[in-house]
Amino acid sequence: RAKSPHASGACFYQADMDAAVRERRRLVSDLRQALKAGQLSLFYQPQIATGTGRLRGHEALMRWQHPSRGFVSPADFIPLAEETGLILPLGEWALRTACAAAAAEPRLGKVAVNLSPVQFRQAGLAVLVADILAETGLPPDRLELEITESTLMQDPGRTLEVLRAIKALGVSVAMDDFGTGHSSLATLRAFPFDKIKLDRSFVPEIDSNPQARAILRAVVGIGRGLGIPVLAEGVETPSELACLRDEGCAEVQGYLIGRPAPLAALSLSEPAAAA
Ligand code: C2E
Ligand code: MG
Ligand code: MG
Ligand code: MG
C-alpha cells in the first residue's frame, strides 16, 4: 500500500491517529477508576460582593490527581467525561460533595456547582438536586447551579422545564461564561437566571481599552434592566477590580480575590454575608 511518498505520509498520519485514539482510551479508562480511587477532589474559589468586598460564596471546581500524569485540568477531562457519559456519576459526586461541604461549613457561603449539558438530558435532575439537599441538610438558598449556553441550546424546551423545577426548590441558577456563546441575549430573555457570569475573556483591558470597557458597561446595563446581577470572572488586577466597581458589576471572582483551593486551605475568617 505504501508505495508513493504520499501514501507513506498518510501511513504516518494514520499511526499518529492510532496513538491518539489509544491515548484517549487509556485516559477514559483511568477516568473510570478515578472516582472510586479517590483521585477526584473539589477546589473552591471565592466570590465577593464588589461594593463591600464581603464574601458571598465559592465556586466548586473539580480536580483530578492522576497517579502518573499528575494533575489533569478539568478543561481536558470534563469533555472526555461528557463524551463517555462518565460526567453523570462525576457530576453527581461533585454536587453531593459541594453540598455536604457547604452544610458543614457555613462560612463557605453560597456554593456554586457547574452542571454539564449531559446532566440536563438525564431524567430526574431536579429530583437528584432535591435528594442531595435533603441528604446533606444544605438550605436550598445556599446552592447555585452554573450552566452554560450549550446546555440551553441542546433542548431548550426541556431545559427550561428542568430549570423551573430546580428554581422551584429554592436553588438559584447562574449563566456561566456569558458572552462566549451564539445567542447569549436571546437565552437571557427566555430563561430565568439569577446571575450572569461574564466570561473571563472580557475582563482583560477593561481598565485600558475603551471597547472592552464599553462591552462591560453594556452587559452590566442589560443585567440591571433585567434585574439580574452580573459577576465578572477572572479578575486578576486591582485596576480591573476598580473598573468593575465603578461600572456597577455586583460580584467578582478571580485570582486577585483568591485562587481555587482545597477546603482546608481556604481562609474563611470572615463569616459569609447572607446570600
Ligand atoms: P468555569 O466554570 O468557567 O470556571 C472558571 C475557570 O476559570 C476555572 O478553571 C478557574 O480556575 C478559572 N479562573 C478563575 N479565576 C481566574 C483568573 O483570575 N484567571 C484565570 N486565567 N483563570 C481563572 P478550571 O478550574 O480549570 O475549570 C475549567 C472549566 O471546567 C470550568 O470553567 C467548568 O466549565 C469546567 N468544570 C470544572 N469543574 C466542573 C464540574 O464539577 N462539573 C462540570 N460540568 N464542569 C466543571
Ligand atoms: Mg463555572
Ligand atoms: Mg465560567
Ligand atoms: Mg468555562
CSV table of C-alpha atoms and ligand atoms in Angstrom, one decimal:
chain,number,residue,atom,x,y,z
A,1,ARG,CA,0.0,0.0,0.0
A,2,ALA,CA,2.7,2.5,0.9
A,3,LYS,CA,4.3,2.9,-2.5
A,4,SER,CA,4.3,6.6,-3.1
A,5,PRO,CA,5.7,9.1,-0.6
A,6,HIS,CA,2.2,10.4,-0.2
A,7,ALA,CA,0.9,7.1,0.8
A,8,SER,CA,3.6,6.6,3.3
A,9,GLY,CA,2.9,10.1,4.7
A,10,ALA,CA,-0.7,9.0,5.1
A,11,CYS,CA,0.6,6.0,6.9
A,12,PHE,CA,2.5,8.0,9.5
A,13,TYR,CA,-0.6,10.2,9.9
A,14,GLN,CA,-2.6,7.0,10.5
A,15,ALA,CA,-0.1,5.9,13.1
A,16,ASP,CA,-0.4,9.2,14.9
A,17,MET,CA,-4.2,8.9,14.8
A,18,ASP,CA,-4.0,5.4,16.3
A,19,ALA,CA,-1.7,6.6,19.0
A,20,ALA,CA,-4.0,9.4,19.8
A,21,VAL,CA,-7.0,7.0,20.0
A,22,ARG,CA,-5.1,4.6,22.2
A,23,GLU,CA,-4.0,7.5,24.5
A,24,ARG,CA,-7.6,8.7,24.7
A,25,ARG,CA,-8.9,5.2,25.6
A,26,ARG,CA,-6.3,4.9,28.3
A,27,LEU,CA,-7.3,8.3,29.8
A,28,VAL,CA,-11.0,7.3,29.7
A,29,SER,CA,-10.3,4.0,31.4
A,30,ASP,CA,-8.3,5.9,34.1
A,31,LEU,CA,-11.1,8.4,34.5
A,32,ARG,CA,-13.5,5.5,35.0
A,33,GLN,CA,-11.4,4.4,38.0
A,34,ALA,CA,-10.7,8.0,39.3
A,35,LEU,CA,-13.8,8.4,41.4
A,36,LYS,CA,-13.5,5.2,43.4
A,37,ALA,CA,-9.8,5.5,43.6
A,38,GLY,CA,-10.3,8.9,45.4
A,39,GLN,CA,-8.3,10.8,42.8
A,40,LEU,CA,-11.0,13.5,42.3
A,41,SER,CA,-11.4,16.4,44.6
A,42,LEU,CA,-13.1,19.8,44.7
A,43,PHE,CA,-11.3,23.1,44.9
A,44,TYR,CA,-13.2,26.2,46.0
A,45,GLN,CA,-12.8,29.7,44.6
A,46,PRO,CA,-14.2,32.8,46.5
A,47,GLN,CA,-16.8,35.1,45.0
A,48,ILE,CA,-17.1,38.5,46.7
A,49,ALA,CA,-19.5,41.5,46.5
A,50,THR,CA,-17.7,44.2,44.6
A,51,GLY,CA,-19.0,47.1,46.6
A,52,THR,CA,-18.4,45.9,50.1
A,53,GLY,CA,-15.7,43.3,49.5
A,54,ARG,CA,-17.7,40.8,51.6
A,55,LEU,CA,-17.5,37.1,50.8
A,56,ARG,CA,-20.7,35.8,49.1
A,57,GLY,CA,-19.8,32.3,48.3
A,58,HIS,CA,-17.5,29.9,46.5
A,59,GLU,CA,-17.5,28.1,43.2
A,60,ALA,CA,-16.6,24.4,43.4
A,61,LEU,CA,-14.2,23.3,40.7
A,62,MET,CA,-13.3,19.7,40.0
A,63,ARG,CA,-9.7,18.5,40.1
A,64,TRP,CA,-8.2,15.1,39.0
A,65,GLN,CA,-4.9,14.0,40.5
A,66,HIS,CA,-3.8,11.2,38.1
A,67,PRO,CA,-1.4,8.7,39.7
A,68,SER,CA,1.2,9.0,36.9
A,69,ARG,CA,0.2,12.1,34.9
A,70,GLY,CA,-0.2,14.3,37.9
A,71,PHE,CA,-2.8,17.0,37.8
A,72,VAL,CA,-5.2,16.8,34.8
A,73,SER,CA,-7.1,20.0,34.0
A,74,PRO,CA,-10.9,19.9,34.0
A,75,ALA,CA,-10.6,21.6,30.6
A,76,ASP,CA,-9.1,18.2,29.4
A,77,PHE,CA,-11.1,15.7,31.3
A,78,ILE,CA,-14.6,17.2,31.5
A,79,PRO,CA,-15.1,17.0,27.7
A,80,LEU,CA,-14.0,13.3,27.9
A,81,ALA,CA,-16.3,12.7,30.7
A,82,GLU,CA,-19.2,14.2,28.8
A,83,GLU,CA,-18.5,12.1,25.6
A,84,THR,CA,-18.4,8.9,27.6
A,85,GLY,CA,-21.3,9.7,30.0
A,86,LEU,CA,-18.9,9.5,33.0
A,87,ILE,CA,-20.0,13.1,33.7
A,88,LEU,CA,-23.2,11.7,35.3
A,89,PRO,CA,-21.5,9.9,38.2
A,90,LEU,CA,-18.8,12.6,38.4
A,91,GLY,CA,-21.3,15.5,38.3
A,92,GLU,CA,-23.5,13.8,41.0
A,93,TRP,CA,-20.4,13.3,43.1
A,94,ALA,CA,-19.4,17.0,42.8
A,95,LEU,CA,-22.9,18.2,43.7
A,96,ARG,CA,-23.1,15.9,46.7
A,97,THR,CA,-19.6,16.8,47.9
A,98,ALA,CA,-20.0,20.5,47.5
A,99,CYS,CA,-23.4,20.5,49.3
A,100,ALA,CA,-22.0,18.4,52.1
A,101,ALA,CA,-19.0,20.7,52.4
A,102,ALA,CA,-21.2,23.8,52.5
A,103,ALA,CA,-23.6,22.3,55.0
A,104,ALA,CA,-20.7,21.5,57.3
A,105,GLU,CA,-19.0,24.9,56.8
A,106,PRO,CA,-21.4,27.9,56.9
A,107,ARG,CA,-18.5,30.2,56.2
A,108,LEU,CA,-18.3,28.9,52.7
A,109,GLY,CA,-21.4,30.9,52.0
A,110,LYS,CA,-23.3,30.0,48.9
A,111,VAL,CA,-21.8,27.2,46.9
A,112,ALA,CA,-21.8,27.2,43.1
A,113,VAL,CA,-21.6,23.9,41.2
A,114,ASN,CA,-21.1,23.6,37.5
A,115,LEU,CA,-23.6,21.4,35.6
A,116,SER,CA,-22.9,19.8,32.3
A,117,PRO,CA,-25.4,19.8,29.4
A,118,VAL,CA,-25.3,16.0,29.6
A,119,GLN,CA,-26.7,16.1,33.1
A,120,PHE,CA,-29.7,18.0,31.8
A,121,ARG,CA,-30.5,15.2,29.4
A,122,GLN,CA,-30.7,12.8,32.3
A,123,ALA,CA,-34.2,12.1,33.7
A,124,GLY,CA,-34.8,13.4,37.2
A,125,LEU,CA,-32.0,16.0,37.6
A,126,ALA,CA,-34.3,18.2,39.7
A,127,VAL,CA,-35.2,15.2,41.9
A,128,LEU,CA,-31.5,14.4,42.3
A,129,VAL,CA,-30.8,18.0,43.4
A,130,ALA,CA,-33.7,17.8,45.9
A,131,ASP,CA,-32.5,14.5,47.3
A,132,ILE,CA,-28.9,15.8,47.7
A,133,LEU,CA,-30.2,18.9,49.6
A,134,ALA,CA,-32.3,16.7,51.8
A,135,GLU,CA,-29.5,14.3,52.4
A,136,THR,CA,-26.9,16.9,53.2
A,137,GLY,CA,-29.2,19.3,55.0
A,138,LEU,CA,-28.0,22.3,52.9
A,139,PRO,CA,-30.6,25.0,52.7
A,140,PRO,CA,-31.6,25.4,49.0
A,141,ASP,CA,-30.7,29.2,49.1
A,142,ARG,CA,-27.1,28.2,49.7
A,143,LEU,CA,-26.8,26.3,46.4
A,144,GLU,CA,-26.3,27.9,43.0
A,145,LEU,CA,-26.1,25.8,39.8
A,146,GLU,CA,-24.0,27.2,36.9
A,147,ILE,CA,-24.9,26.3,33.4
A,148,THR,CA,-23.5,27.4,30.0
A,149,GLU,CA,-25.4,28.3,26.9
A,150,SER,CA,-24.6,25.0,25.3
A,151,THR,CA,-26.9,23.4,27.8
A,152,LEU,CA,-29.8,25.7,26.7
A,153,MET,CA,-29.1,25.2,23.0
A,154,GLN,CA,-29.5,21.4,23.0
A,155,ASP,CA,-33.1,21.1,24.0
A,156,PRO,CA,-34.4,24.5,25.1
A,157,GLY,CA,-38.0,23.3,26.0
A,158,ARG,CA,-36.8,20.5,28.2
A,159,THR,CA,-34.0,22.6,29.8
A,160,LEU,CA,-36.5,25.4,30.7
A,161,GLU,CA,-38.7,22.8,32.3
A,162,VAL,CA,-35.8,21.4,34.4
A,163,LEU,CA,-34.6,24.9,35.3
A,164,ARG,CA,-38.0,25.8,36.6
A,165,ALA,CA,-38.2,22.7,38.6
A,166,ILE,CA,-34.7,23.4,40.1
A,167,LYS,CA,-35.7,27.0,40.9
A,168,ALA,CA,-38.9,25.8,42.5
A,169,LEU,CA,-36.7,24.1,45.1
A,170,GLY,CA,-35.3,27.5,46.0
A,171,VAL,CA,-31.9,26.9,44.3
A,172,SER,CA,-30.5,29.7,42.1
A,173,VAL,CA,-29.2,29.4,38.6
A,174,ALA,CA,-26.3,31.3,37.1
A,175,MET,CA,-25.5,31.7,33.4
A,176,ASP,CA,-21.8,30.8,33.1
A,177,ASP,CA,-19.3,32.1,30.5
A,178,PHE,CA,-21.7,34.8,29.4
A,179,GLY,CA,-20.8,36.3,26.0
A,180,THR,CA,-19.0,33.3,24.6
A,181,GLY,CA,-22.0,31.6,23.0
A,182,HIS,CA,-24.0,32.2,19.9
A,183,SER,CA,-27.2,33.6,21.4
A,184,SER,CA,-26.5,34.9,24.9
A,185,LEU,CA,-29.0,37.7,24.6
A,186,ALA,CA,-31.9,35.5,23.5
A,187,THR,CA,-31.2,32.9,26.2
A,188,LEU,CA,-31.1,35.6,28.8
A,189,ARG,CA,-34.6,36.6,27.9
A,190,ALA,CA,-36.0,33.1,27.7
A,191,PHE,CA,-34.5,31.6,30.8
A,192,PRO,CA,-35.0,32.6,34.5
A,193,PHE,CA,-31.4,33.2,35.5
A,194,ASP,CA,-30.5,34.7,38.9
A,195,LYS,CA,-27.0,35.7,37.9
A,196,ILE,CA,-24.9,36.5,34.8
A,197,LYS,CA,-21.3,35.4,34.9
A,198,LEU,CA,-19.4,37.5,32.4
A,199,ASP,CA,-16.8,35.3,30.8
A,200,ARG,CA,-13.2,36.0,31.9
A,201,SER,CA,-12.2,36.7,28.3
A,202,PHE,CA,-14.0,40.1,28.6
A,203,VAL,CA,-12.1,41.2,31.7
A,204,PRO,CA,-8.5,41.9,30.5
A,205,GLU,CA,-8.1,45.5,29.3
A,206,ILE,CA,-11.3,46.8,30.8
A,207,ASP,CA,-9.1,49.3,32.6
A,208,SER,CA,-7.2,50.4,29.4
A,209,ASN,CA,-9.3,49.6,26.3
A,210,PRO,CA,-12.4,51.7,25.7
A,211,GLN,CA,-14.0,48.9,23.6
A,212,ALA,CA,-13.6,46.4,26.4
A,213,ARG,CA,-15.0,48.9,28.8
A,214,ALA,CA,-18.0,49.6,26.6
A,215,ILE,CA,-18.9,45.9,26.4
A,216,LEU,CA,-18.6,45.6,30.2
A,217,ARG,CA,-20.8,48.6,30.7
A,218,ALA,CA,-23.4,47.2,28.2
A,219,VAL,CA,-23.6,43.8,29.9
A,220,VAL,CA,-24.0,45.4,33.3
A,221,GLY,CA,-26.7,47.6,31.8
A,222,ILE,CA,-28.5,44.5,30.4
A,223,GLY,CA,-28.3,42.9,33.8
A,224,ARG,CA,-29.7,46.0,35.5
A,225,GLY,CA,-32.5,46.2,33.0
A,226,LEU,CA,-33.4,42.6,33.6
A,227,GLY,CA,-32.9,42.7,37.4
A,228,ILE,CA,-30.1,40.1,37.2
A,229,PRO,CA,-26.8,40.8,39.0
A,230,VAL,CA,-23.5,40.4,37.0
A,231,LEU,CA,-20.5,38.6,38.3
A,232,ALA,CA,-17.2,39.1,36.5
A,233,GLU,CA,-14.9,36.1,36.2
A,234,GLY,CA,-11.1,36.1,36.0
A,235,VAL,CA,-10.4,39.3,37.8
A,236,GLU,CA,-6.6,39.5,38.2
A,237,THR,CA,-5.6,43.1,39.0
A,238,PRO,CA,-6.7,45.8,41.4
A,239,SER,CA,-7.2,48.1,38.5
A,240,GLU,CA,-9.7,45.7,36.9
A,241,LEU,CA,-11.5,45.4,40.2
A,242,ALA,CA,-11.7,49.2,40.5
A,243,CYS,CA,-13.3,49.4,37.0
A,244,LEU,CA,-15.8,46.7,37.8
A,245,ARG,CA,-16.8,48.5,40.9
A,246,ASP,CA,-17.1,51.8,39.0
A,247,GLU,CA,-19.3,50.1,36.4
A,248,GLY,CA,-21.6,48.6,38.9
A,249,CYS,CA,-20.7,45.0,38.5
A,250,ALA,CA,-22.2,43.2,41.5
A,251,GLU,CA,-19.7,40.5,42.2
A,252,VAL,CA,-16.2,39.4,41.2
A,253,GLN,CA,-14.2,36.2,41.2
A,254,GLY,CA,-10.6,35.7,40.1
A,255,TYR,CA,-7.0,35.1,41.1
A,256,LEU,CA,-6.9,38.6,42.7
A,257,ILE,CA,-9.5,37.7,45.2
A,258,GLY,CA,-8.4,34.1,45.6
A,259,ARG,CA,-7.3,31.1,43.6
A,260,PRO,CA,-9.3,27.9,43.7
A,261,ALA,CA,-8.0,25.9,46.7
A,262,PRO,CA,-8.9,22.8,48.8
A,263,LEU,CA,-11.4,23.4,51.5
A,264,ALA,CA,-8.8,23.1,54.3
A,265,ALA,CA,-6.6,25.8,52.7
A,266,LEU,CA,-9.3,28.5,52.4
A,267,SER,CA,-9.1,31.5,54.6
A,268,LEU,CA,-12.6,31.7,56.0
A,269,SER,CA,-12.0,34.1,58.8
A,270,GLU,CA,-14.9,36.3,57.7
A,271,PRO,CA,-18.4,35.0,58.0
A,272,ALA,CA,-20.1,34.9,54.7
A,273,ALA,CA,-22.8,37.6,54.1
A,274,ALA,CA,-26.3,36.3,53.8
A,275,ALA,CA,-26.9,35.3,50.2
B,1,C2E,P1,-15.7,27.8,34.7
B,1,C2E,O1,-17.0,27.2,35.3
B,1,C2E,O2,-16.0,29.0,33.8
B,1,C2E,O3,-14.7,28.1,35.9
B,1,C2E,C1,-13.9,29.1,35.9
B,1,C2E,C2,-12.5,28.8,35.5
B,1,C2E,O4,-11.7,29.9,35.5
B,1,C2E,C3,-11.8,27.8,36.5
B,1,C2E,O5,-10.9,27.0,35.7
B,1,C2E,C4,-11.0,28.8,37.3
B,1,C2E,O6,-9.9,28.1,37.9
B,1,C2E,C5,-10.5,29.7,36.3
B,1,C2E,N1,-10.2,31.0,36.9
B,1,C2E,C6,-10.7,31.6,37.9
B,1,C2E,N2,-10.2,32.8,38.2
B,1,C2E,C7,-9.2,33.0,37.2
B,1,C2E,C8,-8.3,34.1,36.9
B,1,C2E,O7,-8.3,35.1,37.6
B,1,C2E,N3,-7.6,34.0,35.8
B,1,C2E,C9,-7.6,32.8,35.0
B,1,C2E,N4,-6.8,32.8,34.0
B,1,C2E,N5,-8.4,31.8,35.3
B,1,C2E,C10,-9.3,31.9,36.4
B,1,C2E,P2,-10.9,25.4,35.9
B,1,C2E,O8,-11.0,25.1,37.4
B,1,C2E,O9,-9.7,24.9,35.2
B,1,C2E,O10,-12.2,24.8,35.3
B,1,C2E,C11,-12.3,24.9,33.9
B,1,C2E,C12,-13.8,24.6,33.5
B,1,C2E,O11,-14.0,23.2,33.7
B,1,C2E,C13,-14.8,25.3,34.3
B,1,C2E,O12,-15.0,26.6,33.8
B,1,C2E,C14,-16.0,24.5,34.0
B,1,C2E,O13,-16.6,24.7,32.8
B,1,C2E,C15,-15.4,23.1,34.0
B,1,C2E,N6,-15.6,22.4,35.3
B,1,C2E,C16,-14.8,22.5,36.4
B,1,C2E,N7,-15.4,21.8,37.4
B,1,C2E,C17,-16.5,21.2,36.9
B,1,C2E,C18,-17.6,20.4,37.5
B,1,C2E,O14,-17.6,20.0,38.6
B,1,C2E,N8,-18.6,20.0,36.6
B,1,C2E,C19,-18.6,20.4,35.3
B,1,C2E,N9,-19.6,20.0,34.5
B,1,C2E,N10,-17.7,21.2,34.8
B,1,C2E,C20,-16.7,21.6,35.6
B,2,MG,MG,-18.4,27.9,36.4
B,3,MG,MG,-17.1,30.5,33.6
B,4,MG,MG,-15.7,28.0,31.4
